[in-house]
Amino acid sequence: MNEVIPGINEAEWGEIEKKLNIALTFSKTIHIDLEDGIMVDRKTFMDPSPFSEFTDKALLELHMMVDNPLQYLDAWSSAGFERFIGHIEKMPDPVEFVAQAQLKGAVGLAIDAETDLEIFEKINSQTNIFATANRINTMDNALLRPGRFDELKE
């Protein structure tokens, strides 16, 4: 059975809380975007502590579109997050990120459309989630190119 995982991308806690309560009516997993204004132009709510009141109601997944996602693992894990997706383009050491995130829960890697997939050779088999993203508002045809992810299927 497929699961709908709603994503929340907000700068204000009040909006996040409202959307969390709505999402809980139909999902047991919720995806939270974290943006620091460095990797992307936008900055979202950066304090993990208020999320702790929701960790007994849903599995919380953090998508870190930030500079050096490793620096956020401890605080967000302590708040109860169990899945961690980091953008490989902003990782000084992707192998270290995967190793540390595995100690805290499920780990995933995200890439932008222009990123060479060769970077995944060492660590793809150690991740639970693979995500692609674009930093523009339209789908990039490079993501949809036939065979783009064939080497990652195994």
Coordinates of N, CA, C and O in Angstrom, one line a residue:
M1 N 0.8 -1.2 0.0 CA 0.0 0.0 0.0 C 0.9 1.2 0.0 O 1.9 1.3 0.7
N2 N 0.5 2.2 -0.8 CA 1.3 3.5 -0.9 C 0.8 4.4 0.3 O -0.3 4.3 0.8
E3 N 1.8 5.2 0.7 CA 1.5 6.2 1.7 C 1.7 7.6 1.2 O 2.6 7.9 0.5
V4 N 0.7 8.4 1.5 CA 0.9 9.8 1.2 C 1.6 10.5 2.3 O 1.3 10.4 3.5
I5 N 2.7 11.1 2.0 CA 3.6 11.8 3.0 C 3.5 13.3 2.7 O 4.1 13.8 1.8
P6 N 2.7 14.0 3.5 CA 2.6 15.5 3.2 C 3.9 16.2 3.6 O 4.6 15.8 4.6
G7 N 4.2 17.2 2.9 CA 5.4 18.0 3.1 C 5.0 19.4 3.6 O 4.0 20.0 3.2
I8 N 5.7 19.9 4.6 CA 5.5 21.3 5.2 C 6.7 22.1 5.0 O 7.8 21.7 5.4
N9 N 6.5 23.3 4.4 CA 7.6 24.2 4.1 C 7.2 25.6 4.5 O 6.5 26.3 3.7
E10 N 7.4 25.9 5.7 CA 6.9 27.2 6.3 C 8.0 27.9 7.1 O 8.9 27.2 7.7
A11 N 7.9 29.2 7.3 CA 8.8 30.0 8.1 C 8.3 30.3 9.5 O 9.0 30.6 10.4
E12 N 7.0 30.1 9.7 CA 6.4 30.5 11.0 C 5.8 29.3 11.7 O 5.1 28.4 11.0
W13 N 6.0 29.1 13.0 CA 5.6 28.0 13.7 C 4.1 27.8 13.7 O 3.5 26.7 13.6
G14 N 3.3 28.9 13.8 CA 1.9 28.8 13.8 C 1.3 28.1 12.5 O 0.4 27.3 12.6
E15 N 1.9 28.4 11.4 CA 1.5 27.8 10.1 C 1.9 26.3 10.1 O 1.1 25.5 9.6
I16 N 3.1 26.0 10.6 CA 3.5 24.6 10.7 C 2.6 23.8 11.6 O 2.2 22.7 11.2
E17 N 2.3 24.3 12.7 CA 1.4 23.6 13.7 C 0.1 23.4 13.1 O -0.5 22.3 13.2
K18 N -0.5 24.4 12.4 CA -1.8 24.2 11.8 C -1.7 23.1 10.7 O -2.6 22.2 10.7
K19 N -0.7 23.1 9.9 CA -0.6 22.1 8.9 C -0.2 20.7 9.4 O -0.7 19.7 8.9
L20 N 0.5 20.6 10.5 CA 0.8 19.3 11.2 C -0.5 18.7 11.6 O -0.8 17.5 11.5
N21 N -1.4 19.5 12.3 CA -2.7 19.0 12.8 C -3.6 18.5 11.6 O -4.3 17.5 11.8
I22 N -3.5 19.2 10.5 CA -4.3 18.7 9.3 C -3.7 17.4 8.8 O -4.4 16.5 8.5
A23 N -2.4 17.4 8.7 CA -1.7 16.2 8.1 C -1.9 15.0 9.0 O -2.1 13.9 8.5
L24 N -2.0 15.2 10.3 CA -2.2 14.0 11.2 C -3.6 13.4 11.0 O -3.8 12.2 11.4
T25 N -4.5 14.0 10.3 CA -5.8 13.4 10.1 C -5.8 12.4 9.0 O -6.7 11.6 8.9
F26 N -4.7 12.3 8.2 CA -4.6 11.4 7.1 C -3.3 10.7 6.9 O -3.1 9.8 6.0
S27 N -2.3 11.1 7.7 CA -0.9 10.5 7.5 C -0.2 10.2 8.8 O -0.4 11.0 9.8
K28 N 0.6 9.2 8.9 CA 1.4 8.9 10.0 C 2.8 9.2 9.8 O 3.7 9.0 10.7
T29 N 3.2 9.8 8.7 CA 4.5 10.3 8.4 C 4.4 11.7 7.8 O 3.5 12.0 7.0
I30 N 5.2 12.6 8.3 CA 5.2 14.0 7.9 C 6.6 14.5 7.5 O 7.5 14.3 8.3
H31 N 6.7 15.1 6.4 CA 8.0 15.6 5.8 C 8.1 17.1 6.1 O 7.2 17.9 5.7
I32 N 9.2 17.5 6.8 CA 9.4 18.9 7.1 C 10.6 19.4 6.3 O 11.7 18.8 6.4
D33 N 10.5 20.5 5.6 CA 11.6 21.1 4.9 C 12.3 22.1 5.8 O 11.7 22.9 6.5
L34 N 13.6 22.0 5.7 CA 14.5 22.9 6.5 C 15.4 23.6 5.5 O 16.2 23.0 4.8
E35 N 15.2 24.9 5.4 CA 16.0 25.8 4.5 C 16.7 26.9 5.3 O 16.0 27.6 6.0
D36 N 18.0 27.1 5.1 CA 18.7 28.0 5.9 C 19.0 29.3 5.2 O 19.7 30.2 5.7
G37 N 18.5 29.5 3.9 CA 18.7 30.7 3.2 C 20.1 30.8 2.5 O 20.4 31.7 1.9
I38 N 20.9 29.7 2.6 CA 22.2 29.6 2.0 C 22.1 28.7 0.7 O 22.4 29.2 -0.4
M39 N 21.6 27.5 0.9 CA 21.5 26.6 -0.3 C 20.4 27.1 -1.2 O 20.5 27.0 -2.4
V40 N 19.3 27.5 -0.6 CA 18.2 28.1 -1.4 C 17.9 29.5 -0.8 O 18.3 29.8 0.3
D41 N 17.2 30.3 -1.6 CA 17.0 31.7 -1.1 C 16.1 31.9 0.0 O 16.1 32.9 0.7
R42 N 15.3 30.9 0.3 CA 14.3 30.9 1.4 C 14.8 30.4 2.7 O 15.7 29.5 2.7
K43 N 14.3 30.9 3.8 CA 14.6 30.4 5.1 C 13.3 29.9 5.8 O 12.4 30.7 5.9
T44 N 13.3 28.7 6.3 CA 12.2 28.2 7.0 C 12.4 28.2 8.5 O 13.5 28.6 8.9
F45 N 11.4 27.8 9.2 CA 11.5 27.7 10.7 C 12.7 26.8 11.1 O 12.7 25.6 10.6
M46 N 13.6 27.2 11.9 CA 14.8 26.5 12.2 C 14.9 25.9 13.6 O 15.9 25.3 13.9
D47 N 13.9 26.0 14.4 CA 14.0 25.5 15.8 C 13.3 24.2 15.8 O 12.0 24.1 15.7
P48 N 14.0 23.1 16.2 CA 13.4 21.8 16.2 C 12.5 21.5 17.4 O 11.6 20.7 17.4
S49 N 12.7 22.3 18.5 CA 12.0 21.9 19.8 C 10.5 21.8 19.8 O 10.0 20.9 20.4
P50 N 9.8 22.7 19.1 CA 8.3 22.6 19.2 C 7.8 21.3 18.5 O 6.7 20.9 18.8
F51 N 8.6 20.7 17.6 CA 8.1 19.5 17.0 C 8.0 18.3 17.9 O 7.3 17.3 17.6
S52 N 8.7 18.4 19.1 CA 8.7 17.2 20.0 C 7.3 16.8 20.5 O 7.1 15.7 20.8
E53 N 6.4 17.8 20.5 CA 5.0 17.4 20.9 C 4.3 16.6 19.9 O 3.2 16.0 20.2
F54 N 4.9 16.4 18.7 CA 4.2 15.7 17.6 C 4.8 14.3 17.4 O 4.3 13.5 16.6
T55 N 6.0 14.0 18.0 CA 6.7 12.8 17.7 C 6.0 11.5 18.1 O 6.3 10.5 17.6
D56 N 5.1 11.6 19.1 CA 4.3 10.4 19.4 C 3.1 10.2 18.5 O 2.4 9.2 18.7
K57 N 2.8 11.2 17.6 CA 1.7 11.1 16.8 C 2.0 10.7 15.3 O 1.2 10.3 14.6
A58 N 3.3 11.0 14.9 CA 3.7 10.7 13.6 C 5.2 10.5 13.5 O 6.0 11.0 14.4
L59 N 5.7 9.8 12.4 CA 7.1 9.8 12.1 C 7.4 11.1 11.4 O 6.8 11.4 10.4
L60 N 8.4 11.8 11.9 CA 8.8 13.0 11.3 C 10.1 12.8 10.5 O 11.1 12.3 11.0
E61 N 10.0 13.4 9.3 CA 11.1 13.3 8.3 C 11.6 14.7 8.0 O 10.8 15.6 7.8
L62 N 12.9 14.9 8.1 CA 13.5 16.2 7.9 C 14.3 16.2 6.5 O 15.2 15.4 6.3
H63 N 13.9 17.1 5.7 CA 14.6 17.3 4.4 C 15.4 18.6 4.5 O 14.9 19.7 4.6
M64 N 16.7 18.4 4.6 CA 17.6 19.5 4.9 C 18.2 20.1 3.6 O 19.1 19.6 3.0
M65 N 17.7 21.2 3.2 CA 18.2 22.0 2.1 C 19.0 23.1 2.7 O 18.6 24.3 2.7
V66 N 20.2 22.7 3.3 CA 21.0 23.6 4.1 C 22.5 23.4 3.8 O 22.8 22.4 3.3
D67 N 23.3 24.4 4.2 CA 24.7 24.2 4.2 C 25.1 23.3 5.3 O 24.8 23.5 6.5
N68 N 25.8 22.2 4.9 CA 26.3 21.2 5.9 C 25.2 20.6 6.7 O 25.1 20.9 7.9
P69 N 24.4 19.7 6.2 CA 23.3 19.2 6.9 C 23.7 18.4 8.2 O 23.0 18.3 9.1
L70 N 25.0 17.9 8.2 CA 25.5 17.2 9.4 C 25.3 18.0 10.7 O 25.0 17.4 11.7
Q71 N 25.5 19.3 10.6 CA 25.4 20.1 11.8 C 24.0 20.2 12.4 O 23.8 20.6 13.5
Y72 N 23.0 19.7 11.7 CA 21.6 19.8 12.2 C 21.1 18.4 12.8 O 20.1 18.4 13.4
L73 N 21.8 17.4 12.5 CA 21.4 16.0 12.9 C 21.1 15.9 14.4 O 20.0 15.4 14.8
D74 N 22.0 16.3 15.3 CA 21.8 16.1 16.7 C 20.5 16.8 17.3 O 19.7 16.2 18.0
A75 N 20.4 18.1 16.9 CA 19.3 18.8 17.5 C 17.9 18.3 17.0 O 17.0 18.2 17.8
W76 N 17.8 18.0 15.7 CA 16.5 17.5 15.1 C 16.3 16.1 15.6 O 15.1 15.7 15.8
S77 N 17.3 15.3 15.7 CA 17.1 13.9 16.3 C 16.6 14.0 17.7 O 15.7 13.3 18.1
S78 N 17.2 14.9 18.5 CA 16.8 15.0 19.9 C 15.4 15.5 20.0 O 14.7 15.2 21.0
A79 N 14.9 16.2 19.0 CA 13.5 16.7 19.0 C 12.5 15.5 18.6 O 11.3 15.7 18.7
G80 N 13.1 14.4 18.1 CA 12.2 13.2 17.8 C 12.1 12.9 16.3 O 11.4 12.0 16.0
F81 N 12.9 13.6 15.5 CA 12.8 13.2 14.1 C 13.5 11.9 13.8 O 14.5 11.6 14.5
E82 N 13.0 11.1 12.9 CA 13.5 9.8 12.7 C 14.0 9.5 11.3 O 14.6 8.4 11.0
R83 N 13.8 10.4 10.4 CA 14.3 10.2 9.0 C 15.0 11.5 8.6 O 14.5 12.6 8.9
F84 N 16.2 11.4 8.0 CA 17.0 12.6 7.7 C 17.4 12.5 6.2 O 18.1 11.6 5.8
I85 N 17.0 13.5 5.4 CA 17.4 13.6 4.0 C 18.3 14.9 3.9 O 17.8 16.0 4.2
G86 N 19.5 14.7 3.4 CA 20.4 15.8 3.2 C 20.7 16.0 1.7 O 20.9 15.0 1.0
H87 N 20.9 17.2 1.3 CA 21.4 17.5 -0.1 C 22.9 17.3 -0.1 O 23.6 17.9 0.6
I88 N 23.3 16.4 -1.0 CA 24.6 16.0 -1.2 C 25.5 17.2 -1.6 O 26.7 17.2 -1.3
E89 N 25.0 18.1 -2.3 CA 25.7 19.2 -2.9 C 26.3 20.1 -1.7 O 27.3 20.8 -1.9
K90 N 25.7 20.1 -0.6 CA 26.2 20.9 0.5 C 26.8 20.1 1.7 O 27.0 20.6 2.8
M91 N 27.2 18.9 1.4 CA 27.9 18.0 2.4 C 29.4 18.1 2.2 O 29.9 17.6 1.1
P92 N 30.2 18.5 3.2 CA 31.6 18.4 3.1 C 32.1 16.9 3.0 O 33.0 16.6 2.3
D93 N 31.3 16.0 3.6 CA 31.7 14.6 3.6 C 30.4 13.7 3.6 O 29.8 13.4 4.7
P94 N 29.9 13.4 2.4 CA 28.7 12.6 2.3 C 28.7 11.2 3.1 O 27.8 10.8 3.7
V95 N 29.9 10.6 3.1 CA 30.0 9.3 3.8 C 29.8 9.5 5.3 O 29.1 8.8 6.0
E96 N 30.4 10.6 5.9 CA 30.2 10.9 7.3 C 28.7 11.3 7.6 O 28.2 10.9 8.6
F97 N 28.1 12.0 6.7 CA 26.7 12.3 6.9 C 25.9 11.0 7.0 O 25.1 10.9 7.9
V98 N 26.1 10.1 6.1 CA 25.3 8.9 6.1 C 25.6 8.1 7.3 O 24.6 7.6 8.0
A99 N 26.8 8.0 7.7 CA 27.2 7.2 8.9 C 26.5 7.8 10.2 O 26.0 7.1 11.0
Q100 N 26.6 9.1 10.3 CA 26.0 9.8 11.5 C 24.5 9.7 11.5 O 23.8 9.5 12.5
A101 N 23.9 9.9 10.3 CA 22.4 9.9 10.2 C 21.9 8.5 10.5 O 20.8 8.3 11.1
Q102 N 22.6 7.5 10.1 CA 22.2 6.1 10.4 C 22.1 5.8 11.9 O 21.3 5.0 12.3
L103 N 22.9 6.5 12.7 CA 22.9 6.3 14.1 C 21.6 6.9 14.7 O 21.2 6.5 15.8
K104 N 20.9 7.7 14.0 CA 19.8 8.5 14.5 C 18.5 8.0 13.9 O 17.4 8.3 14.3
G105 N 18.5 7.3 12.8 CA 17.3 6.8 12.1 C 17.6 6.5 10.6 O 18.7 6.1 10.3
A106 N 16.6 6.6 9.8 CA 16.7 6.3 8.4 C 17.4 7.5 7.7 O 17.2 8.7 8.2
V107 N 18.1 7.2 6.7 CA 18.9 8.3 6.1 C 18.6 8.3 4.6 O 18.4 7.3 3.9
G108 N 18.6 9.5 4.0 CA 18.4 9.7 2.6 C 19.3 10.7 2.0 O 19.8 11.6 2.8
L109 N 19.5 10.7 0.8 CA 20.3 11.7 0.1 C 19.4 12.3 -1.0 O 18.6 11.6 -1.7
A110 N 19.5 13.6 -1.2 CA 18.8 14.3 -2.2 C 19.9 15.0 -3.1 O 21.0 15.3 -2.7
I111 N 19.5 15.1 -4.4 CA 20.4 15.7 -5.4 C 19.6 16.7 -6.2 O 18.4 16.6 -6.3
D112 N 20.3 17.7 -6.7 CA 19.7 18.6 -7.7 C 19.9 18.0 -9.1 O 20.8 17.1 -9.3
A113 N 19.2 18.5 -10.0 CA 19.2 17.9 -11.3 C 20.5 17.9 -12.0 O 20.9 17.0 -12.7
E114 N 21.3 18.9 -11.7 CA 22.6 19.0 -12.4 C 23.8 18.2 -11.7 O 24.9 18.1 -12.2
T115 N 23.5 17.6 -10.6 CA 24.5 16.8 -9.9 C 24.8 15.5 -10.6 O 23.9 14.8 -10.9
D116 N 26.1 15.2 -10.7 CA 26.6 13.9 -11.3 C 26.3 12.8 -10.3 O 26.6 12.8 -9.2
L117 N 25.6 11.8 -10.8 CA 25.2 10.6 -10.0 C 26.4 9.8 -9.5 O 26.3 9.0 -8.6
E118 N 27.6 10.0 -10.1 CA 28.8 9.2 -9.7 C 29.1 9.4 -8.2 O 29.7 8.5 -7.6
I119 N 28.7 10.5 -7.7 CA 29.0 10.7 -6.2 C 28.3 9.7 -5.3 O 28.7 9.5 -4.2
F120 N 27.3 9.0 -5.8 CA 26.6 8.0 -5.0 C 27.3 6.6 -5.0 O 26.9 5.8 -4.2
E121 N 28.3 6.4 -5.7 CA 28.9 5.1 -5.8 C 29.3 4.5 -4.5 O 29.1 3.3 -4.2
K122 N 29.9 5.3 -3.6 CA 30.3 4.8 -2.3 C 29.2 4.6 -1.3 O 29.3 3.8 -0.3
I123 N 28.1 5.3 -1.4 CA 27.1 5.4 -0.3 C 25.7 5.0 -0.6 O 24.9 4.9 0.3
N124 N 25.4 4.9 -1.9 CA 24.0 4.6 -2.3 C 23.4 3.4 -1.5 O 22.3 3.5 -1.1
S125 N 24.1 2.3 -1.4 CA 23.6 1.1 -0.8 C 23.4 1.3 0.7 O 22.7 0.5 1.3
Q126 N 23.9 2.4 1.3 CA 23.7 2.6 2.7 C 22.6 3.5 3.1 O 22.3 3.8 4.2
T127 N 21.8 3.9 2.1 CA 20.7 4.9 2.3 C 19.4 4.2 2.2 O 19.2 3.2 1.5
N128 N 18.4 4.8 2.8 CA 17.0 4.3 2.8 C 16.2 5.1 1.8 O 15.1 4.6 1.3
I129 N 16.6 6.3 1.5 CA 15.8 7.2 0.7 C 16.7 7.9 -0.4 O 17.8 8.3 -0.1
F130 N 16.1 8.0 -1.6 CA 16.8 8.8 -2.6 C 15.8 9.8 -3.1 O 14.7 9.4 -3.5
A131 N 16.2 11.1 -3.1 CA 15.3 12.1 -3.6 C 16.0 13.0 -4.6 O 17.2 13.2 -4.5
T132 N 15.2 13.5 -5.5 CA 15.7 14.4 -6.5 C 14.9 15.8 -6.3 O 13.8 15.8 -5.8
A133 N 15.6 16.8 -6.6 CA 15.0 18.1 -6.4 C 15.5 19.1 -7.4 O 16.5 18.9 -8.0
N134 N 14.7 20.1 -7.6 CA 15.1 21.2 -8.5 C 14.9 22.5 -7.7 O 14.0 22.6 -6.9
R135 N 15.8 23.4 -7.9 CA 15.7 24.7 -7.3 C 15.0 25.7 -8.1 O 15.0 26.9 -7.8
I136 N 14.4 25.3 -9.2 CA 13.6 26.2 -10.0 C 12.1 25.7 -9.9 O 11.9 24.6 -9.4
N137 N 11.2 26.4 -10.3 CA 9.8 26.1 -10.2 C 9.2 25.2 -11.2 O 8.0 24.9 -11.2
T138 N 10.0 24.7 -12.2 CA 9.6 23.8 -13.2 C 10.4 22.6 -13.2 O 11.5 22.5 -12.7
M139 N 9.8 21.5 -13.7 CA 10.5 20.2 -13.7 C 11.6 20.3 -14.7 O 11.5 20.8 -15.9
D140 N 12.8 19.8 -14.4 CA 14.0 19.8 -15.2 C 13.9 18.5 -16.0 O 13.8 17.4 -15.4
N141 N 14.0 18.6 -17.3 CA 13.9 17.4 -18.1 C 15.1 16.4 -17.8 O 15.0 15.2 -18.1
A142 N 16.2 16.9 -17.3 CA 17.3 16.0 -16.9 C 16.8 14.9 -15.9 O 17.3 13.8 -15.9
L143 N 15.9 15.3 -15.0 CA 15.4 14.3 -14.0 C 14.5 13.2 -14.7 O 14.5 12.1 -14.3
L144 N 13.9 13.6 -15.8 CA 13.0 12.7 -16.5 C 13.6 11.9 -17.6 O 13.0 11.1 -18.2
R145 N 14.9 12.2 -17.9 CA 15.6 11.5 -19.0 C 15.6 10.0 -18.8 O 16.0 9.5 -17.7
P146 N 15.2 9.2 -19.8 CA 15.2 7.7 -19.6 C 16.6 7.2 -19.2 O 17.6 7.7 -19.8
G147 N 16.7 6.3 -18.3 CA 17.9 5.8 -17.8 C 18.7 6.6 -16.8 O 19.7 6.2 -16.3
R148 N 18.2 7.8 -16.4 CA 18.9 8.7 -15.5 C 19.3 8.0 -14.2 O 20.4 8.2 -13.7
F149 N 18.4 7.2 -13.7 CA 18.7 6.6 -12.4 C 18.9 5.1 -12.5 O 18.8 4.4 -11.4
D150 N 19.1 4.5 -13.6 CA 19.2 3.1 -13.8 C 20.3 2.5 -12.9 O 20.1 1.4 -12.3
E151 N 21.5 3.1 -12.8 CA 22.5 2.6 -11.9 C 22.2 2.6 -10.4 O 22.8 1.9 -9.7
L152 N 21.2 3.3 -10.0 CA 20.8 3.4 -8.6 C 19.8 2.3 -8.3 O 19.4 2.1 -7.1
K153 N 19.2 1.7 -9.2 CA 18.1 0.7 -9.0 C 18.5 -0.5 -8.2 O 17.7 -1.0 -7.4
E154 N 19.7 -0.9 -8.3 CA 20.1 -2.2 -7.6 C 20.4 -2.0 -6.2 O 20.8 -1.1 -5.6

